[in-house]
CSV table of C-alpha atoms in Angstrom, one decimal:
chain,number,residue,atom,x,y,z
Y,1,MET,CA,7.6,5.1,24.5
Y,2,VAL,CA,5.4,8.0,23.1
Y,3,ASP,CA,3.3,9.9,25.8
Y,4,ILE,CA,0.2,9.9,23.8
Y,5,ALA,CA,-1.6,12.1,26.3
Y,6,THR,CA,0.9,14.9,26.2
Y,7,ARG,CA,1.0,14.8,22.3
Y,8,VAL,CA,-2.9,15.2,22.3
Y,9,TRP,CA,-2.6,18.1,24.9
Y,10,ASN,CA,-0.3,19.9,22.5
Y,11,HIS,CA,-3.0,19.9,19.8
Y,12,LYS,CA,-0.5,20.9,17.1
Y,13,TRP,CA,-1.3,18.8,14.0
Y,14,LYS,CA,1.9,19.7,12.2
Y,15,ILE,CA,3.8,17.7,14.8
Y,16,ASP,CA,1.4,14.9,14.8
Y,17,PRO,CA,-0.3,14.8,11.2
Y,18,ILE,CA,-2.9,12.3,11.0
Y,19,VAL,CA,-1.6,10.4,8.0
Y,20,ARG,CA,2.2,10.7,7.9
Y,21,SER,CA,2.9,8.4,4.8
Y,22,LEU,CA,1.2,6.9,1.6
Y,23,ILE,CA,2.0,3.5,3.4
Y,24,ASP,CA,-0.1,4.5,6.5
Y,25,THR,CA,-2.6,2.3,4.8
Y,26,ASP,CA,-3.7,-1.4,4.8
Y,27,PHE,CA,-1.6,-3.9,3.0
Y,28,TYR,CA,-4.5,-5.2,1.2
Y,29,LYS,CA,-5.0,-1.9,-0.5
Y,30,LEU,CA,-1.5,-1.9,-2.0
Y,31,LEU,CA,-2.1,-5.6,-3.2
Y,32,MET,CA,-5.2,-4.7,-4.9
Y,33,CYS,CA,-3.7,-1.6,-6.3
Y,34,GLN,CA,-1.0,-3.5,-8.1
Y,35,SER,CA,-3.6,-5.9,-9.4
Y,36,ILE,CA,-5.8,-2.9,-10.7
Y,37,PHE,CA,-2.8,-1.2,-12.1
Y,38,ARG,CA,-2.3,-4.3,-14.1
Y,39,ASN,CA,-5.7,-5.5,-15.1
Y,40,ARG,CA,-8.0,-2.3,-15.0
Y,41,PRO,CA,-5.8,0.8,-15.0
Y,42,ASP,CA,-8.2,3.0,-16.9
Y,43,THR,CA,-11.4,2.3,-15.2
Y,44,ARG,CA,-13.0,5.7,-13.7
Y,45,VAL,CA,-14.1,5.2,-10.4
Y,46,THR,CA,-15.9,7.4,-7.6
Y,47,PHE,CA,-15.3,6.7,-3.9
Y,48,SER,CA,-17.8,8.3,-1.4
Y,49,LEU,CA,-17.7,8.9,2.3
Y,50,ILE,CA,-20.7,6.9,4.1
Y,51,ASN,CA,-21.5,7.6,7.8
Y,52,ARG,CA,-23.9,4.8,8.6
Y,53,THR,CA,-24.3,6.2,12.3
Y,54,LYS,CA,-26.3,9.3,11.2
Y,55,ASP,CA,-26.8,10.6,14.8
Y,56,ILE,CA,-23.0,11.5,14.9
Y,57,ARG,CA,-23.2,14.7,12.9
Y,58,LEU,CA,-19.6,14.8,11.8
Y,59,ALA,CA,-19.8,18.3,10.0
Y,60,GLU,CA,-20.9,19.9,13.3
Y,61,LEU,CA,-18.3,18.4,15.3
Y,62,ILE,CA,-15.1,18.7,13.1
Y,63,ASP,CA,-13.9,22.0,11.8
Y,64,GLU,CA,-14.1,22.0,7.9
Y,65,GLY,CA,-10.7,24.0,7.6
Y,66,GLU,CA,-8.9,21.7,9.8
Y,67,MET,CA,-10.2,18.8,7.7
Y,68,ARG,CA,-9.1,20.4,4.4
Y,69,GLU,CA,-5.5,20.9,6.0
Y,70,GLN,CA,-5.2,17.3,6.8
Y,71,LEU,CA,-6.5,16.2,3.3
Y,72,ASP,CA,-4.3,18.7,1.6
Y,73,HIS,CA,-1.3,17.3,3.7
Y,74,ILE,CA,-2.0,13.9,2.3
Y,75,ARG,CA,-1.9,15.1,-1.2
Y,76,SER,CA,1.5,16.4,-0.6
Y,77,LEU,CA,2.8,13.0,0.5
Y,78,SER,CA,5.0,10.7,-1.7
Y,79,LEU,CA,7.0,7.4,-1.0
Y,80,SER,CA,10.3,8.0,0.8
Y,81,ARG,CA,13.5,6.2,-0.3
Y,82,GLY,CA,13.1,4.0,2.9
Y,83,GLU,CA,9.4,3.1,2.2
Y,84,SER,CA,10.2,2.4,-1.4
Y,85,THR,CA,13.1,0.0,-0.5
Y,86,TRP,CA,11.0,-1.8,2.1
Y,87,LEU,CA,8.2,-2.3,-0.6
Y,88,ARG,CA,10.8,-3.4,-3.2
Y,89,GLY,CA,12.9,-5.6,-1.1
Y,90,ASN,CA,11.0,-6.9,2.0
Y,91,LEU,CA,9.7,-10.4,2.4
Y,92,PHE,CA,5.9,-10.5,2.3
Y,93,TYR,CA,4.0,-13.7,2.7
Y,94,GLY,CA,7.2,-15.6,2.2
Y,95,LYS,CA,7.7,-13.8,-1.3
Y,96,ARG,CA,10.5,-11.2,-2.1
Y,97,GLN,CA,9.7,-8.6,-4.6
Y,98,MET,CA,5.9,-9.0,-4.1
Y,99,PHE,CA,5.6,-5.4,-6.0
Y,100,ARG,CA,6.6,-5.5,-9.6
Y,101,TYR,CA,9.0,-3.1,-10.9
Y,102,ASP,CA,6.5,-1.2,-13.1
Y,103,PHE,CA,4.0,-0.8,-10.2
Y,104,MET,CA,6.8,0.7,-7.9
Y,105,GLU,CA,7.9,3.0,-10.6
Y,106,TRP,CA,4.4,4.4,-10.7
Y,107,PHE,CA,3.7,4.4,-7.0
Y,108,GLU,CA,6.9,6.3,-6.4
Y,109,ALA,CA,5.7,9.0,-8.7
Y,110,LEU,CA,2.1,9.2,-7.3
Y,111,ARG,CA,0.4,12.1,-5.6
Y,112,LEU,CA,-3.0,11.4,-4.7
Y,113,PRO,CA,-5.7,13.1,-6.8
Y,114,GLU,CA,-8.1,16.0,-5.9
Y,115,TYR,CA,-11.0,15.5,-3.5
Y,116,HIS,CA,-14.4,17.1,-3.3
Y,117,LEU,CA,-15.9,18.3,0.1
Y,118,GLU,CA,-18.8,19.9,1.2
Y,119,LYS,CA,-21.3,19.9,4.1
Y,120,LYS,CA,-24.9,18.7,3.9
Y,121,ASP,CA,-27.5,18.0,6.8
Y,122,GLY,CA,-24.8,18.0,9.5
Y,123,GLN,CA,-22.6,15.5,7.4
Y,124,PHE,CA,-19.6,15.9,5.2
Y,125,GLU,CA,-19.9,14.9,1.6
Y,126,LEU,CA,-16.6,13.8,0.7
Y,127,THR,CA,-15.7,12.1,-2.8
Y,128,PHE,CA,-12.8,11.0,-4.8
Y,129,GLU,CA,-13.2,10.7,-8.6
Y,130,GLY,CA,-10.5,9.5,-11.2
Y,131,ALA,CA,-8.5,6.5,-12.4
Y,132,TRP,CA,-9.1,3.4,-10.2
Y,133,PRO,CA,-5.5,2.7,-9.0
Y,134,GLU,CA,-5.2,6.4,-7.8
Y,135,VAL,CA,-8.6,7.2,-6.2
Y,136,MET,CA,-8.6,3.8,-4.4
Y,137,LEU,CA,-5.7,4.9,-2.2
Y,138,TRP,CA,-7.8,7.7,-0.6
Y,139,GLU,CA,-10.1,5.2,1.2
Y,140,ILE,CA,-8.0,4.4,4.1
Y,141,PRO,CA,-6.3,7.9,4.7
Y,142,ALA,CA,-9.9,9.7,4.4
Y,143,LEU,CA,-11.2,7.3,7.1
Y,144,ALA,CA,-8.3,7.8,9.3
Y,145,VAL,CA,-8.8,11.6,9.0
Y,146,LEU,CA,-12.4,11.5,9.9
Y,147,MET,CA,-11.9,9.2,12.8
Y,148,GLU,CA,-9.0,11.0,14.4
Y,149,LEU,CA,-10.4,14.6,13.9
Y,150,ARG,CA,-13.5,13.3,15.8
Y,151,SER,CA,-11.4,12.0,18.5
Y,152,ARG,CA,-9.5,15.3,18.7
Y,153,ALA,CA,-12.9,17.5,18.7
Y,154,VAL,CA,-14.0,15.4,21.7
Y,155,LEU,CA,-10.7,15.7,23.7
Y,156,LYS,CA,-10.0,19.2,22.9
Y,157,ASP,CA,-11.4,20.5,26.3
Y,158,LEU,CA,-9.8,18.0,28.6
Y,159,GLY,CA,-7.2,19.0,30.8
Y,160,LYS,CA,-3.7,17.6,30.9
Y,161,PHE,CA,-4.5,15.2,33.9
Y,162,GLU,CA,-7.7,14.3,32.4
Y,163,LEU,CA,-6.0,13.1,29.3
Y,164,GLN,CA,-3.6,11.2,31.4
Y,165,VAL,CA,-6.2,9.2,33.2
Y,166,LEU,CA,-8.2,8.6,30.0
Y,167,TYR,CA,-5.3,7.0,28.3
Y,168,ALA,CA,-4.3,5.1,31.3
Y,169,GLN,CA,-7.8,3.7,31.6
Y,170,ALA,CA,-7.7,2.8,28.0
Y,171,MET,CA,-4.4,1.3,28.1
Y,172,THR,CA,-5.4,-0.8,31.0
Y,173,ARG,CA,-8.4,-2.1,29.1
Y,174,THR,CA,-6.4,-3.0,26.2
Y,175,TRP,CA,-3.8,-4.8,28.2
Y,176,GLU,CA,-6.6,-6.8,30.1
Y,177,LYS,CA,-7.7,-7.9,26.7
Y,178,ALA,CA,-4.3,-9.3,25.9
Y,179,GLU,CA,-4.1,-11.0,29.1
Y,180,ARG,CA,-7.3,-12.9,28.5
Y,181,LEU,CA,-6.4,-13.7,24.8
Y,182,ARG,CA,-3.0,-15.1,25.6
Y,183,LYS,CA,-4.7,-18.0,27.5
Y,184,ILE,CA,-6.2,-19.1,24.2
Y,185,GLU,CA,-4.0,-22.0,23.0
Y,186,GLY,CA,-3.2,-21.9,19.3
Y,187,LEU,CA,-4.5,-18.3,18.9
Y,188,ARG,CA,-3.3,-16.4,15.5
Y,189,LEU,CA,-4.7,-12.9,15.6
Y,190,ALA,CA,-3.6,-9.9,13.6
Y,191,ASP,CA,-4.4,-6.0,13.9
Y,192,PHE,CA,-6.9,-4.9,11.3
Y,193,GLY,CA,-7.9,-1.7,12.9
Y,194,THR,CA,-6.4,1.1,10.7
Y,195,ARG,CA,-9.5,2.3,9.2
Y,196,ARG,CA,-11.5,3.1,12.4
Y,197,ARG,CA,-8.6,3.8,14.7
Y,198,HIS,CA,-8.7,6.4,17.5
Y,199,SER,CA,-5.4,7.8,16.3
Y,200,PHE,CA,-2.3,6.7,14.7
Y,201,LEU,CA,-0.4,7.0,17.8
Y,202,TRP,CA,-2.8,5.0,19.5
Y,203,GLN,CA,-2.8,2.2,16.9
Y,204,ASP,CA,0.9,2.1,17.1
Y,205,TRP,CA,0.7,1.6,20.9
Y,206,CYS,CA,-1.9,-1.1,20.5
Y,207,VAL,CA,0.1,-3.0,18.1
Y,208,GLN,CA,3.2,-2.7,20.5
Y,209,ALA,CA,1.1,-3.9,23.4
Y,210,MET,CA,-0.3,-6.8,21.4
Y,211,THR,CA,3.3,-7.8,20.2
Y,212,GLU,CA,4.5,-8.0,23.9
Y,213,GLY,CA,1.3,-9.4,25.4
Y,214,LEU,CA,0.5,-12.1,22.8
Y,215,GLY,CA,3.9,-13.2,21.6
Y,216,GLN,CA,3.9,-15.4,18.7
Y,217,ALA,CA,0.0,-15.4,18.7
Y,218,PHE,CA,0.2,-11.7,17.3
Y,219,VAL,CA,1.1,-12.6,13.8
Y,220,GLY,CA,1.1,-8.9,12.3
Y,221,THR,CA,-0.7,-5.8,11.3
Y,222,SER,CA,-2.5,-4.7,8.3
Y,223,ASN,CA,-0.9,-1.1,8.6
Y,224,CYS,CA,2.2,-1.0,6.4
Y,225,LEU,CA,3.9,1.9,8.0
Y,226,ILE,CA,3.5,0.4,11.5
Y,227,ALA,CA,4.6,-3.0,10.1
Y,228,LYS,CA,7.8,-1.5,8.6
Y,229,ASN,CA,8.5,0.6,11.9
Y,230,ARG,CA,7.9,-2.3,14.2
Y,231,ASP,CA,9.5,-5.1,11.8
Y,232,LEU,CA,6.3,-7.0,11.7
Y,233,GLU,CA,4.4,-8.9,9.2
Y,234,ALA,CA,2.1,-7.0,6.9
Y,235,ILE,CA,-1.1,-8.7,6.9
Y,236,GLY,CA,-4.0,-8.4,4.2
Y,237,THR,CA,-5.3,-10.1,1.0
Y,238,ASN,CA,-8.3,-8.5,-1.0
Y,239,ALA,CA,-11.7,-6.7,-0.2
Y,240,HIS,CA,-15.3,-6.1,-1.6
Y,241,GLU,CA,-14.1,-3.3,-3.8
Y,242,LEU,CA,-12.7,-5.7,-6.4
Y,243,PRO,CA,-16.1,-7.6,-7.0
Y,244,MET,CA,-18.1,-4.4,-6.6
Y,245,ILE,CA,-16.4,-2.8,-9.6
Y,246,TYR,CA,-15.7,-5.8,-11.8
Y,247,SER,CA,-19.5,-6.2,-11.5
Y,248,ALA,CA,-20.5,-2.7,-12.2
Y,249,LEU,CA,-18.4,-2.9,-15.4
Y,250,ALA,CA,-20.4,-6.2,-16.7
Y,251,SER,CA,-22.4,-5.7,-19.8
Y,252,SER,CA,-25.1,-8.4,-19.3
Y,253,ASP,CA,-26.5,-10.4,-16.5
Y,254,GLU,CA,-24.4,-13.4,-17.5
Y,255,GLU,CA,-21.3,-11.4,-17.2
Y,256,LEU,CA,-22.3,-10.0,-14.0
Y,257,ALA,CA,-22.8,-13.6,-12.6
Y,258,GLN,CA,-19.3,-14.5,-13.6
Y,259,ALA,CA,-17.7,-11.2,-12.4
Y,260,PRO,CA,-17.0,-12.3,-8.8
Y,261,TYR,CA,-15.1,-15.2,-10.1
Y,262,LYS,CA,-13.1,-13.2,-12.9
Y,263,VAL,CA,-11.7,-11.2,-9.9
Y,264,LEU,CA,-10.2,-14.2,-8.3
Y,265,ALA,CA,-8.9,-15.6,-11.7
Y,266,ASP,CA,-7.0,-12.4,-12.1
Y,267,TRP,CA,-5.9,-12.4,-8.5
Y,268,GLN,CA,-4.4,-16.0,-8.5
Y,269,GLU,CA,-2.3,-14.9,-11.6
Y,270,GLU,CA,-0.2,-12.9,-9.3
Y,271,HIS,CA,-0.4,-14.5,-5.8
Y,272,GLU,CA,-0.3,-17.9,-4.0
Y,273,GLY,CA,-0.3,-19.5,-0.6
Y,274,ASN,CA,-1.8,-17.4,2.1
Y,275,LEU,CA,-2.8,-14.7,-0.3
Y,276,LEU,CA,-5.2,-17.0,-2.0
Y,277,ILE,CA,-8.1,-16.2,0.4
Y,278,ILE,CA,-11.8,-15.9,-0.8
Y,279,LEU,CA,-13.9,-13.0,0.5
Y,280,PRO,CA,-17.5,-14.8,-0.5
Y,281,ASP,CA,-20.0,-12.3,1.1
Y,282,THR,CA,-20.2,-9.4,-1.5
Y,283,TYR,CA,-23.3,-10.9,-3.1
Y,284,GLY,CA,-24.0,-13.6,-0.5
Y,285,THR,CA,-21.7,-16.4,0.7
Y,286,GLU,CA,-23.9,-19.3,0.2
Y,287,GLN,CA,-24.8,-18.5,-3.3
Y,288,PHE,CA,-21.1,-17.6,-4.2
Y,289,LEU,CA,-19.9,-20.9,-2.9
Y,290,ARG,CA,-22.6,-23.0,-4.5
Y,291,ASN,CA,-21.8,-21.6,-8.0
Y,292,ALA,CA,-18.0,-21.2,-7.5
Y,293,PRO,CA,-15.9,-23.0,-10.0
Y,294,ASP,CA,-13.9,-26.1,-8.7
Y,295,TRP,CA,-10.5,-24.4,-9.1
Y,296,LEU,CA,-11.4,-22.1,-5.9
Y,297,THR,CA,-11.5,-25.3,-3.6
Y,298,GLY,CA,-7.8,-25.4,-3.9
Y,299,TRP,CA,-7.5,-21.9,-2.3
Y,300,THR,CA,-6.0,-21.5,1.1
Y,301,GLY,CA,-9.0,-20.3,3.0
Y,302,ILE,CA,-12.1,-18.0,3.3
Y,303,ARG,CA,-12.5,-14.5,5.2
Y,304,ILE,CA,-15.7,-14.1,7.0
Y,305,ASP,CA,-16.7,-10.5,7.2
Y,306,SER,CA,-20.4,-10.1,7.6
Y,307,GLY,CA,-23.6,-11.9,8.9
Y,308,ASP,CA,-23.4,-14.7,11.5
Y,309,PRO,CA,-19.9,-15.8,11.7
Y,310,VAL,CA,-20.8,-19.3,13.2
Y,311,GLU,CA,-23.2,-19.9,10.3
Y,312,GLY,CA,-20.7,-18.6,7.7
Y,313,ALA,CA,-18.0,-20.9,9.0
Y,314,GLU,CA,-20.3,-23.8,9.0
Y,315,ILE,CA,-21.1,-23.0,5.3
Y,316,ALA,CA,-17.6,-22.9,4.4
Y,317,ILE,CA,-16.8,-26.2,6.1
Y,318,ARG,CA,-19.7,-28.0,4.4
Y,319,TRP,CA,-18.7,-26.5,1.0
Y,320,TRP,CA,-15.2,-27.7,1.3
Y,321,GLN,CA,-16.4,-31.2,2.5
Y,322,GLU,CA,-18.9,-31.4,-0.5
Y,323,ARG,CA,-15.9,-30.4,-2.8
Y,324,GLY,CA,-13.7,-33.1,-1.5
Y,325,GLU,CA,-11.6,-31.0,0.5
Y,326,ASN,CA,-10.4,-31.4,4.1
Y,327,PRO,CA,-11.4,-28.4,6.1
Y,328,LYS,CA,-8.8,-29.1,8.8
Y,329,GLU,CA,-6.3,-28.0,6.0
Y,330,LYS,CA,-8.1,-24.7,5.3
Y,331,LEU,CA,-7.9,-21.4,6.9
Y,332,ILE,CA,-10.9,-19.3,8.0
Y,333,ILE,CA,-10.2,-15.5,9.0
Y,334,PHE,CA,-12.9,-13.9,11.2
Y,335,SER,CA,-12.8,-10.2,10.7
Y,336,ASP,CA,-16.3,-8.7,11.5
Y,337,GLY,CA,-17.2,-7.1,14.8
Y,338,LEU,CA,-14.6,-8.7,17.0
Y,339,ASP,CA,-13.9,-8.4,20.6
Y,340,VAL,CA,-12.4,-10.6,23.2
Y,341,ALA,CA,-15.6,-12.7,24.1
Y,342,LYS,CA,-16.4,-13.3,20.4
Y,343,ILE,CA,-12.8,-14.4,19.6
Y,344,GLU,CA,-12.9,-16.7,22.6
Y,345,ASP,CA,-16.1,-18.3,21.4
Y,346,LEU,CA,-15.2,-18.7,17.8
Y,347,HIS,CA,-11.9,-20.1,18.6
Y,348,ALA,CA,-13.4,-22.7,20.9
Y,349,ARG,CA,-16.1,-23.7,18.3
Y,350,PHE,CA,-13.7,-24.1,15.1
Y,351,ALA,CA,-10.1,-24.8,16.4
Y,352,GLY,CA,-9.4,-28.3,15.3
Y,353,ARG,CA,-12.1,-28.2,12.7
Y,354,VAL,CA,-10.1,-25.6,10.5
Y,355,ARG,CA,-7.1,-23.5,10.9
Y,356,VAL,CA,-8.5,-20.4,12.6
Y,357,SER,CA,-7.2,-16.7,12.6
Y,358,PHE,CA,-8.6,-13.4,13.4
Y,359,GLY,CA,-8.4,-9.8,11.9
Y,360,TRP,CA,-9.3,-7.6,15.0
Y,361,GLY,CA,-10.3,-4.0,14.1
Y,362,THR,CA,-12.4,-1.5,16.0
Y,363,MET,CA,-12.2,-2.8,19.3
Y,364,LEU,CA,-8.5,-3.1,19.5
Y,365,THR,CA,-7.7,0.4,18.2
Y,366,ASN,CA,-10.7,2.2,19.2
Y,367,ASP,CA,-12.2,1.0,22.5
Y,368,PHE,CA,-12.8,4.1,24.4
Y,369,ARG,CA,-16.5,3.1,25.3
Y,370,GLY,CA,-17.5,4.7,28.7
Y,371,LEU,CA,-14.3,6.8,29.3
Y,372,VAL,CA,-15.6,10.3,28.5
Y,373,PRO,CA,-19.0,12.1,29.4
Y,374,GLY,CA,-21.8,10.9,27.0
Y,375,ASP,CA,-19.9,8.0,25.7
Y,376,ALA,CA,-18.7,10.6,23.1
Y,377,LEU,CA,-15.8,8.4,22.0
Y,378,ALA,CA,-17.7,5.4,21.3
Y,379,PRO,CA,-16.9,3.9,18.0
Y,380,PHE,CA,-19.2,4.4,15.1
Y,381,SER,CA,-19.7,3.0,11.6
Y,382,LEU,CA,-17.9,5.0,8.8
Y,383,VAL,CA,-16.9,3.7,5.5
Y,384,CYS,CA,-15.4,5.0,2.1
Y,385,LYS,CA,-16.7,2.9,-0.7
Y,386,ALA,CA,-16.6,2.7,-4.5
Y,387,THR,CA,-20.0,4.1,-5.5
Y,388,SER,CA,-19.7,4.0,-9.2
Y,389,ALA,CA,-17.3,2.7,-12.1
Y,390,ASN,CA,-17.3,4.2,-15.5
Y,391,GLY,CA,-20.5,5.9,-14.6
Y,392,LYS,CA,-22.5,2.9,-13.6
Y,393,PRO,CA,-23.4,2.4,-9.9
Y,394,THR,CA,-21.7,-0.2,-7.7
Y,395,VAL,CA,-23.8,-2.7,-5.5
Y,396,LYS,CA,-23.0,-4.7,-2.5
Y,397,LEU,CA,-25.4,-7.0,-1.1
Y,398,SER,CA,-23.3,-8.7,1.9
Y,399,ASP,CA,-24.6,-11.3,4.3
Y,400,ASN,CA,-26.3,-8.7,6.2
Y,401,PRO,CA,-28.9,-6.8,4.3
Y,402,ARG,CA,-28.2,-3.8,6.5
Y,403,LYS,CA,-24.7,-3.4,4.8
Y,404,ALA,CA,-26.2,-3.4,1.4
Y,405,MET,CA,-25.5,-0.4,-0.8
Y,406,GLY,CA,-26.5,0.6,-4.3
Y,407,PRO,CA,-29.6,1.8,-6.0
Y,408,LYS,CA,-32.7,-0.2,-5.1
Y,409,ASP,CA,-33.4,-1.3,-8.7
Y,410,GLN,CA,-29.7,-2.6,-8.9
Y,411,ILE,CA,-30.1,-4.3,-5.5
Y,412,ASP,CA,-33.0,-6.1,-6.7
Y,413,ARG,CA,-31.3,-7.0,-10.1
Y,414,TYR,CA,-28.3,-8.3,-8.3
Y,415,LYS,CA,-30.4,-10.4,-6.1
Y,416,ARG,CA,-32.0,-12.0,-9.0
Y,417,VAL,CA,-28.7,-12.5,-10.8
Y,418,PHE,CA,-26.9,-14.0,-7.9
Y,419,GLY,CA,-30.1,-16.0,-6.4
Y,420,VAL,CA,-29.9,-14.1,-3.1
Y,421,GLY,CA,-33.2,-15.2,-1.1
Y,422,ARG,CA,-34.4,-14.0,2.3
Y,423,GLN,CA,-31.5,-12.7,4.5
Y,424,ASP,CA,-31.6,-12.0,8.2
Y,425,GLU,CA,-30.7,-8.6,9.3
Y,426,VAL,CA,-28.2,-7.9,11.9
Y,427,GLU,CA,-27.6,-4.5,13.5
Y,428,VAL,CA,-24.5,-2.9,12.1
Y,429,VAL,CA,-22.4,-2.5,15.3
Y,430,VAL,CA,-18.8,-1.7,15.3
Y,431,CYS,CA,-18.4,-3.1,18.8
Y,432,ASN,CA,-20.2,-6.0,20.3
Y,433,ALA,CA,-21.2,-4.2,23.3
Y,434,ALA,CA,-23.8,-1.4,23.7
Y,435,SER,CA,-22.1,-0.4,27.1
Y,436,LEU,CA,-19.2,-1.3,29.1
Y,437,GLU,CA,-18.7,-0.3,32.8
Y,438,THR,CA,-15.8,-1.4,35.2
Y,439,LYS,CA,-16.1,-0.7,38.8
Y,440,LEU,CA,-14.0,-1.7,41.8
Y,441,THR,CA,-16.0,-2.8,44.9
Y,442,PRO,CA,-14.9,-2.2,48.4
Y,443,ASN,CA,-13.9,-5.9,48.9
Y,444,GLY,CA,-11.3,-5.6,45.8
Y,445,GLN,CA,-13.5,-6.9,43.1
Y,446,VAL,CA,-13.5,-5.7,39.6
Y,447,ILE,CA,-17.0,-6.0,38.0
Y,448,ARG,CA,-17.3,-5.6,34.3
Y,449,ARG,CA,-20.7,-5.4,32.6
Y,450,ASP,CA,-20.6,-6.2,29.0
Y,451,ALA,CA,-23.8,-5.9,27.1
Y,452,SER,CA,-24.4,-6.8,23.5
Y,453,VAL,CA,-27.5,-5.8,21.5
Y,454,ALA,CA,-29.0,-6.9,18.3
Y,455,ARG,CA,-32.3,-5.9,16.7
Y,456,LEU,CA,-34.5,-8.6,15.3
Y,457,ASP,CA,-36.9,-8.5,12.3
Y,458,ASP,CA,-39.4,-6.8,14.4
Y,459,PRO,CA,-38.1,-3.2,15.0
Y,460,ARG,CA,-40.2,-3.1,18.3
Y,461,VAL,CA,-38.1,-6.0,19.9
Y,462,LEU,CA,-34.7,-6.0,21.1
Y,463,GLN,CA,-32.6,-9.0,21.7
Y,464,PHE,CA,-29.9,-8.8,24.4
Y,465,GLN,CA,-27.2,-10.6,26.1
Y,466,ILE,CA,-25.5,-9.4,29.3
Y,467,VAL,CA,-22.3,-10.7,30.5
Y,468,VAL,CA,-20.9,-10.0,34.0
Y,469,ASP,CA,-17.4,-10.7,34.6
Y,470,CYS,CA,-16.3,-11.0,38.2
Y,471,ASP,CA,-12.6,-11.0,38.8
Y,472,PRO,CA,-11.2,-10.8,42.5
Y,473,VAL,CA,-7.9,-9.0,42.2
Y,474,GLN,CA,-5.5,-10.4,44.8
Y,475,ARG,CA,-1.8,-10.0,44.3
Y,476,GLY,CA,-2.1,-10.5,40.5
Y,477,HIS,CA,-4.2,-13.6,41.2
Y,478,ARG,CA,-7.4,-13.4,39.0
Y,479,PRO,CA,-9.7,-16.3,39.6
Y,480,GLY,CA,-13.2,-15.6,38.5
Y,481,GLY,CA,-16.2,-16.4,36.5
Y,482,VAL,CA,-18.7,-15.3,33.9
Y,483,LYS,CA,-22.3,-15.0,34.4
Y,484,ALA,CA,-24.6,-14.5,31.6
Y,485,ALA,CA,-28.3,-13.6,31.0
Y,486,ALA,CA,-30.0,-13.1,27.7
Y,487,GLY,CA,-33.6,-12.1,26.7
Y,488,ARG,CA,-36.0,-9.9,24.8
Y,489,MET,CA,-37.4,-6.6,25.4
Y,490,ASP,CA,-40.5,-5.1,23.8
Y,491,LEU,CA,-39.4,-1.5,22.9
Y,492,GLU,CA,-43.1,-0.2,23.0
Y,493,ALA,CA,-43.5,-1.6,26.6
Y,494,HIS,CA,-40.6,0.6,27.9
């Protein structure tokens, strides 16, 4: 097994390039790329980096020259013979030759296009412009570079033994999560953590830990390179990018209203089974399902990626029931802001009512909260989104208005066209805990405080929930309980 701490201590990126393969990306990007290559190959698209956590000033933390080296290295990559053979011949979702001959010929010859990078107000402005099938493949590598360079910048002054202790603590935390999760009967969970991972080596370690710790409950990873190297199932379907760009290309309000369904009509021409997963929240889940054509009810399931996951799941269940479908035969994939407690809660609520699965991201592959001074490794919200298509701005509404993006006049237009009314704001948090503290008491108790916060409509009021998990540790026997408290805090009074 790789000694991650020693590799970090060496600080030699040519030994450990952040992105080491064009398939060091999420599986859904390749599935979507093939669909775009077939249906919209000439669309000109711009992708832009967006740091939602403005107080993390990446351009002041990360050396621009080092960043350019990493991005330039990515541009030198092409598919290896082994990677091409894996894509051409492997079984994905029960189907061999998932990727067509013409797409593979194109992909094997691909080098990623140029990028544009500059600094502004302490942040990087990183954009990619060009043919949609080409520039879309920058999204995941670009995010991986920024996330790992940030990790390296924070860790660069730590000593060898400090790094050993840091990674031992992070490994212990991750393994404890696996121990809790394997108690859930019927759990199905996959790694969705590529885009906000601490590092490639760390994501690879986490996937190996979950493979051993969860056994058959761990169903695979979204990362194609890790899936190939570890002989795991590559997991993924489609993302918001498709309806955002199809909608931007619409020439009228009527065409705009039908664009999200046109995406899925194109998708089902190529895919079946567990790849027929609806992602309904781009312009509001409730409105999408209310206006959905009947043929969509025959799809396998729905992925819930924003808003209140409980409410989203209940909306999906009601929709299936109203359309004459049996929810128990349908699949719901939860993929937003997950950690152990949330997975436990959602599984307990919905197992038996629907088939339940989880795509676990940031808090699997980047949970270093509280392990360095100033919590400088705490995960943050960084995205790389399509911002225009053929010169027209893209728009995303989401089930959480804090995730909305696009010009205000276009957001208002999309809300009108899609019939989106009032939405409840939820703080965009990449982890469900604002703080995590673990202490060992003199009598042998491990006390973990896990506090989650969410802002309400009134910016002066904070709603919070604190969970204290007390686990006596005695020769591996871990009985214990969970105590919870909740309340509201007037920020002006504090």
